[in-house]
Amino acid sequence: MKILVVDDEPFVRKLLIHQLGRLGFEHVQASASAQEALSMLEAPGESPDLIFCDLQMPGMDGVEFVRHLVNVSYAGGLVLVSGEDERIVQTAAKLARAHNLKVLGALNKPVPIDRLKQILEDGITHSPAQPRAERKTYSAERLLRAIVDGELINHYQPKVELASGAVAGFETLVRWQHPQDGLILPDQFIPMVEESGLINELTRSVLRTALRHARAWRDDGFPLQVAVNVSMDNLVALDFPDFVERAVEEAGIAASGLLLEVTESRLMKDPLTPLEVLARLRLKRIGLSIDDFGTGHSSLAQLRDIPFSELKVDRGFVHGAWRDASLRAILEASLGMARQLGMKTVAEGVEDREDWNFLRSSGCELAQGWFISKALPPEQIPDWIAGWNLRRSTFVEPGA
Ligand code: C2E
Ligand code: CA
Ligand code: CA
């Protein structure tokens, strides 16, 4: 692997080259300016696999350098390094990612060697960058057939209590088992379902199936709450609360055994009907969660107006919050607000042990994310619960 270090300070260059050498990376070139680095990139066959770039440099700074990298179609990895405020590095990284550059990390100087090692390991295992898959479109007829013919399947992702590790419930995440195109994730078809006016059919089908599974878990001795995602478009149907109430009764589940996760995916033309629908659902004791909290879609006004029982902090503020002061501030403020409003707190996007430990210390109640489990097909749930109950004690012991 060929590496290029771009930094105007000789000492920083030397230190980084030394650290990379210790990690077994010997093909390291260095450049004292962005201009020089660009001319090196133009030499045929000389393109590095990875560039470490300082942001603060006289002449051309790191942000401008990134733009030139895009222009020369640089395809290798990029690690941004800076002595500046952490937020500037993060902004620069965001910008580079938006240009489709492969950003492996954004670091503050001096760079600790274990962080460097981790970034290089991740970069090697995850590269080369996947070309983005073409988005397929499906007709309304095809989408309706998928719903009616039972091609949609519910997967379930556990939510667990941070304090005890106990399983609290599962969130339903729908997938489309397409006979030709394979397993399709919801982001690839929910927007089309909404635009085709079929979201009511989809939600009602997903909800009925979820309640059936919740009933089966209860009968197996696991009385767990099941969460179902609903679109804002579902909440303009005035008969929705009655439909939900009937479905819950038919399944033989307590109303509190169902939670609806609400995200505002677009601005509502008529904000009053959803308000009425949500108020009636709450009167019927159905749980309501404000999903993706902190993103533009889930706002403080909703929190003020709607009696949510749970607040789910968006994963964008969760993963990595332990090492990012801005994320941490937003996460802690959201948790604080939820607590004052008497709502249950959930963090999604808990991806590693650091996230888990940090959330435990922040007093958040529930966690969800890949650290605990990905979404599972229903037949795997009993085995997963058994496995988790063995694993969980190692995450909740004091000092563990
Ligand atoms: P969401 O409600 O925010 O669901 C969480 C998404 O994050 C899921 O993606 C889940 O697989 C993913 N995820 C879980 N843990 C982690 C983690 O640790 N790290 C990261 N980076 N991601 C994690 P999925 O299944 O692709 O669902 C995407 C979105 O589709 C959902 O976002 C939800 O808004 C929507 N959706 C899913 N099922 C339904 C449904 O039945 N009805 C409606 N209206 N929307 C649905
Ligand atoms: Ca959700
Ligand atoms: Ca979410």
XYZ file of C-alpha atoms and ligand atoms in Angstrom:
448
model
C 0.000 0.000 0.000
C 1.356 3.404 -1.066
C 0.758 6.234 1.381
C 1.218 9.980 0.967
C 1.494 12.335 3.926
C 0.732 16.009 3.225
C 1.625 18.392 6.037
C 3.581 21.618 6.145
C 5.167 20.893 9.524
C 8.304 18.754 9.189
C 7.968 17.341 12.693
C 4.403 16.133 12.112
C 5.422 14.514 8.818
C 8.313 12.698 10.482
C 6.185 11.518 13.387
C 3.439 10.162 11.147
C 5.935 8.397 8.872
C 7.552 6.885 11.948
C 4.189 5.688 13.323
C 3.169 4.233 9.960
C 6.511 2.431 9.795
C 5.875 0.883 13.202
C 2.547 -0.382 11.916
C 4.319 -2.017 8.973
C 3.620 0.561 6.257
C 6.919 1.254 4.546
C 5.893 2.861 1.239
C 5.273 6.315 2.637
C 5.957 9.504 0.683
C 5.696 12.964 2.148
C 4.905 16.363 0.796
C 5.215 19.763 2.472
C 2.383 21.396 0.538
C -0.884 20.600 -1.186
C 0.400 22.009 -4.515
C 3.380 19.663 -4.430
C 1.114 16.739 -3.528
C -1.127 17.481 -6.510
C 1.785 17.484 -8.921
C 2.871 14.149 -7.442
C -0.630 12.803 -8.077
C -0.460 13.860 -11.710
C 2.664 11.764 -12.374
C 1.459 8.588 -14.137
C 1.312 5.446 -12.030
C 2.149 7.393 -8.887
C -1.286 7.657 -7.322
C -1.185 6.634 -3.647
C -3.726 4.264 -2.096
C -4.077 6.485 0.941
C -3.477 10.170 1.675
C -3.064 11.731 5.109
C -3.805 15.410 4.747
C -3.417 18.278 7.183
C -6.169 20.892 7.009
C -4.270 23.994 8.103
C -1.555 24.649 5.534
C -0.199 27.886 4.074
C -0.972 28.339 0.373
C -3.566 25.715 -0.443
C -5.413 24.474 2.642
C -6.785 20.965 3.139
C -10.355 21.821 2.172
C -9.242 23.247 -1.170
C -6.929 20.253 -1.658
C -9.961 17.966 -1.239
C -11.715 19.784 -4.082
C -8.687 19.244 -6.325
C -8.608 15.563 -5.377
C -12.175 15.325 -6.685
C -11.148 17.057 -9.927
C -8.301 14.617 -10.574
C -10.705 11.711 -9.765
C -8.568 10.489 -6.897
C -9.911 7.029 -5.982
C -7.833 6.110 -2.926
C -8.535 6.621 0.755
C -8.255 9.895 2.627
C -7.536 10.643 6.269
C -7.931 14.250 7.388
C -5.750 15.465 10.215
C -5.889 18.755 11.986
C -4.754 20.663 15.003
C -7.947 22.699 14.775
C -11.244 22.385 16.591
C -12.642 18.876 16.195
C -15.766 20.277 14.523
C -13.771 21.743 11.652
C -12.226 18.350 10.912
C -15.676 16.746 10.983
C -17.081 19.370 8.623
C -14.196 18.865 6.205
C -14.744 15.101 6.360
C -18.439 15.541 5.607
C -17.617 17.708 2.638
C -15.139 15.152 1.288
C -17.659 12.324 1.731
C -20.308 14.356 -0.052
C -17.877 14.467 -2.996
C -17.737 10.645 -2.840
C -14.173 10.551 -1.605
C -13.357 7.559 0.564
C -12.754 9.195 3.945
C -11.288 6.662 6.358
C -11.007 9.032 9.257
C -10.871 12.566 10.595
C -8.318 12.992 13.347
C -6.983 15.555 15.726
C -3.258 15.985 16.205
C -1.335 14.409 17.716
C -2.665 11.157 16.322
C -2.616 8.305 18.870
C -1.055 5.211 17.331
C -3.907 2.850 18.281
C -6.423 5.115 16.528
C -4.142 5.144 13.483
C -3.949 1.360 13.551
C -7.725 1.040 13.768
C -8.288 3.396 10.825
C -5.804 1.566 8.655
C -7.287 -1.826 9.526
C -10.833 -0.648 8.802
C -9.667 0.975 5.567
C -8.026 -2.189 4.342
C -10.917 -4.508 5.165
C -13.592 -2.188 3.805
C -11.959 -1.095 0.572
C -12.376 -0.849 -2.335
C -15.365 1.462 -2.142
C -18.524 -0.233 -3.364
C -19.973 1.344 -6.465
C -23.420 2.547 -5.549
C -26.128 0.157 -6.716
C -28.588 1.471 -9.259
C -31.902 2.364 -7.721
C -34.641 0.295 -9.312
C -38.138 1.619 -9.618
C -41.293 -0.434 -9.342
C -44.784 0.332 -10.580
C -47.683 0.812 -8.183
C -49.210 -2.444 -9.493
C -46.008 -4.332 -8.717
C -45.791 -2.828 -5.221
C -49.395 -3.685 -4.494
C -48.835 -7.258 -5.664
C -45.844 -7.530 -3.312
C -48.030 -6.467 -0.393
C -51.008 -8.632 -1.274
C -48.979 -11.729 -2.221
C -47.013 -11.651 1.023
C -43.605 -10.845 -0.487
C -42.995 -8.364 2.319
C -41.462 -9.928 5.379
C -40.935 -8.531 8.846
C -37.513 -8.651 10.399
C -37.053 -7.679 14.036
C -34.300 -5.768 15.787
C -34.083 -6.053 19.591
C -34.229 -3.143 22.012
C -32.555 -3.882 25.328
C -32.324 -2.194 28.719
C -28.920 -0.615 29.224
C -28.917 -1.087 32.990
C -29.765 -4.791 33.102
C -29.305 -5.981 29.528
C -32.862 -7.375 29.631
C -34.666 -7.581 26.291
C -37.441 -4.972 26.253
C -38.913 -5.535 22.817
C -38.349 -5.635 19.082
C -38.677 -3.107 16.278
C -40.226 -4.376 13.075
C -38.191 -3.560 9.989
C -39.865 -4.587 6.770
C -37.979 -6.180 3.887
C -39.133 -7.137 0.422
C -38.234 -10.679 -0.555
C -38.338 -10.060 -4.305
C -38.391 -13.248 -6.408
C -35.853 -11.844 -8.915
C -34.126 -8.933 -7.193
C -33.456 -10.598 -3.834
C -33.892 -9.043 -0.412
C -34.673 -5.319 -0.757
C -34.261 -2.910 2.168
C -37.050 -0.448 3.041
C -35.201 2.704 1.993
C -35.326 1.270 -1.543
C -39.096 0.912 -1.701
C -40.949 2.704 1.134
C -40.703 6.118 -0.595
C -42.211 4.545 -3.740
C -44.965 2.928 -1.686
C -45.738 6.325 -0.154
C -45.804 8.042 -3.535
C -48.054 5.333 -4.955
C -50.579 5.901 -2.176
C -50.126 2.341 -0.892
C -48.628 3.070 2.511
C -51.868 2.270 4.313
C -51.944 -1.197 2.756
C -48.288 -1.742 3.661
C -48.533 -0.522 7.251
C -51.666 -2.503 7.969
C -50.115 -5.675 6.584
C -46.817 -5.158 8.479
C -48.697 -4.341 11.690
C -50.933 -7.403 11.574
C -47.929 -9.668 11.007
C -45.970 -7.992 13.820
C -48.837 -8.495 16.259
C -49.092 -12.139 15.249
C -45.380 -12.605 16.004
C -45.690 -10.716 19.303
C -48.497 -13.075 20.270
C -46.324 -16.081 19.412
C -43.459 -14.720 21.555
C -45.873 -14.185 24.435
C -47.161 -17.721 24.099
C -43.523 -18.909 24.228
C -43.059 -17.069 27.518
C -41.632 -13.782 26.174
C -44.185 -10.980 26.645
C -42.212 -8.423 24.623
C -43.294 -5.124 23.140
C -43.306 -4.909 19.367
C -42.675 -1.598 17.586
C -43.951 -0.774 14.111
C -42.849 2.166 11.969
C -45.645 4.349 10.682
C -45.439 7.051 8.054
C -46.975 10.464 8.469
C -49.250 9.478 5.555
C -50.779 6.769 7.767
C -51.809 9.427 10.224
C -54.084 11.307 7.853
C -56.485 8.360 7.772
C -59.017 9.097 10.498
C -59.928 5.427 10.916
C -56.315 4.466 11.710
C -56.711 4.440 15.537
C -59.742 2.174 15.285
C -57.946 -0.143 12.898
C -54.989 -0.386 15.299
C -57.233 -0.990 18.304
C -59.072 -3.779 16.531
C -55.841 -5.407 15.309
C -54.411 -5.367 18.838
C -57.569 -6.932 20.254
C -57.719 -9.589 17.551
C -54.122 -10.567 18.284
C -54.900 -10.805 21.998
C -52.143 -8.350 22.913
C -52.342 -5.552 25.497
C -52.397 -2.079 23.900
C -49.139 -1.255 25.700
C -47.563 -4.243 23.934
C -47.593 -2.204 20.717
C -45.480 0.871 20.027
C -45.782 3.005 16.919
C -42.609 4.793 15.783
C -43.426 8.026 14.006
C -41.089 9.951 11.719
C -42.093 13.053 9.874
C -40.764 12.206 6.434
C -42.163 15.300 4.791
C -43.930 18.474 5.731
C -47.601 17.963 6.387
C -50.085 20.064 4.481
C -52.692 19.437 7.132
C -51.029 19.092 10.531
C -54.264 18.751 12.513
C -55.427 15.330 11.388
C -52.195 13.564 12.466
C -52.526 15.339 15.794
C -56.027 13.981 16.262
C -55.024 10.486 15.172
C -52.010 10.425 17.515
C -54.027 11.752 20.448
C -56.636 9.040 19.951
C -53.962 6.329 19.713
C -52.532 7.511 23.025
C -56.003 7.491 24.598
C -56.218 3.873 23.551
C -52.925 3.295 25.462
C -50.933 2.480 22.322
C -47.261 3.455 22.794
C -45.958 6.286 20.588
C -42.300 6.900 19.864
C -40.856 9.991 18.205
C -38.338 8.404 15.820
C -35.102 9.899 14.438
C -35.227 12.615 17.071
C -32.797 15.421 16.400
C -33.040 15.316 12.613
C -34.936 18.026 10.782
C -37.884 15.695 10.490
C -38.615 15.271 14.177
C -38.882 18.626 15.741
C -39.332 20.225 19.110
C -42.782 21.381 18.026
C -43.881 17.758 17.689
C -42.511 17.057 21.130
C -44.538 19.964 22.474
C -47.780 19.026 20.692
C -47.921 15.245 20.751
C -48.047 13.006 23.850
C -45.246 10.649 22.841
C -44.360 7.932 25.337
C -40.845 7.330 23.991
C -38.076 9.394 22.430
C -35.673 7.687 20.075
C -32.491 9.631 19.470
C -31.398 9.375 15.852
C -28.383 7.151 15.258
C -26.527 10.148 13.814
C -26.160 11.459 17.364
C -25.441 8.128 19.015
C -22.617 6.265 17.347
C -19.334 7.891 18.302
C -20.897 10.405 20.722
C -18.380 9.296 23.373
C -15.582 10.912 21.380
C -17.407 13.815 19.737
C -18.335 16.770 21.940
C -21.060 18.116 19.600
C -22.844 14.785 19.286
C -22.571 14.283 23.020
C -24.133 17.672 23.768
C -27.096 17.007 21.466
C -27.558 13.462 22.754
C -27.486 14.518 26.399
C -29.838 17.450 25.819
C -32.317 15.158 24.035
C -32.189 12.604 26.849
C -32.654 15.355 29.410
C -35.712 16.721 27.640
C -37.253 13.291 27.331
C -36.740 12.636 31.027
C -38.344 15.926 31.999
C -41.321 15.074 29.825
C -41.606 11.649 31.444
C -40.760 9.788 28.265
C -38.807 6.590 27.876
C -35.390 7.137 26.234
C -33.959 4.990 23.461
C -30.728 5.289 21.522
C -30.478 3.655 18.103
C -27.251 2.998 16.204
C -25.343 1.518 19.139
C -22.579 -0.055 17.092
C -19.789 -0.877 19.513
C -18.774 -1.367 23.105
C -17.747 2.289 23.480
C -21.224 3.442 22.412
C -22.809 0.985 24.841
C -20.665 2.020 27.814
C -21.169 5.692 27.133
C -24.971 5.382 26.911
C -25.073 3.399 30.118
C -23.253 6.199 31.870
C -25.569 8.800 30.327
C -28.623 7.178 31.912
C -30.368 6.341 28.642
C -32.844 3.514 29.224
C -32.892 1.424 26.056
C -30.365 0.666 23.339
C -30.722 -0.682 19.850
C -28.057 -1.314 17.237
C -25.615 -3.657 15.617
C -23.634 -4.057 18.851
C -26.678 -5.865 20.216
C -28.027 -7.370 17.020
C -28.984 -6.606 13.440
C -32.597 -7.092 12.423
C -33.402 -10.819 12.436
C -35.976 -12.981 10.680
C -38.627 -14.056 13.219
C -37.580 -17.699 13.293
C -34.182 -16.692 14.714
C -35.609 -14.722 17.651
C -35.821 -17.541 20.271
C -32.182 -18.569 19.661
C -31.070 -14.963 19.695
C -32.746 -14.336 23.057
C -31.062 -17.397 24.538
C -27.651 -16.330 23.177
C -28.077 -12.755 24.350
C -28.968 -13.845 27.847
C -25.593 -15.605 28.013
C -23.723 -12.678 26.490
C -25.407 -9.790 28.279
C -23.923 -10.320 31.747
C -20.497 -9.339 30.373
C -21.864 -5.917 29.369
C -23.626 -4.946 32.573
C -21.282 -6.074 35.353
C -19.868 -3.115 37.270
C -16.502 -2.155 35.880
C -16.945 -4.474 32.896
P -35.437 3.462 11.215
O -36.819 3.346 11.787
O -34.593 4.578 11.717
O -34.780 2.043 11.461
C -33.455 1.840 11.821
C -32.598 1.507 10.625
O -31.235 1.532 11.058
C -32.836 0.122 10.072
O -32.552 0.126 8.690
C -31.776 -0.690 10.802
O -31.417 -1.894 10.153
C -30.633 0.276 10.839
N -29.746 -0.003 11.952
C -29.985 -0.759 13.041
N -28.953 -0.766 13.881
C -28.015 0.015 13.322
C -26.678 0.403 13.733
O -26.159 0.020 14.804
N -26.005 1.224 12.903
C -26.549 1.676 11.729
N -25.798 2.488 10.964
N -27.780 1.332 11.314
C -28.507 0.519 12.106
P -33.596 -0.470 7.655
O -34.135 -1.758 8.136
O -32.934 -0.422 6.316
O -34.778 0.576 7.715
C -34.638 1.866 7.191
C -35.850 2.727 7.460
O -36.993 2.223 6.754
C -36.282 2.696 8.923
O -35.503 3.581 9.632
C -37.736 3.114 8.823
O -37.841 4.524 8.782
C -38.156 2.579 7.467
N -39.008 1.414 7.654
C -38.650 0.149 7.970
N -39.748 -0.646 8.089
C -40.832 0.146 7.849
C -42.252 -0.053 7.839
O -42.764 -1.136 8.078
N -43.041 1.031 7.559
C -42.509 2.256 7.303
N -43.346 3.257 7.039
N -41.196 2.496 7.316
C -40.351 1.458 7.583
Ca -37.888 3.275 13.625
Ca -34.505 5.905 13.419
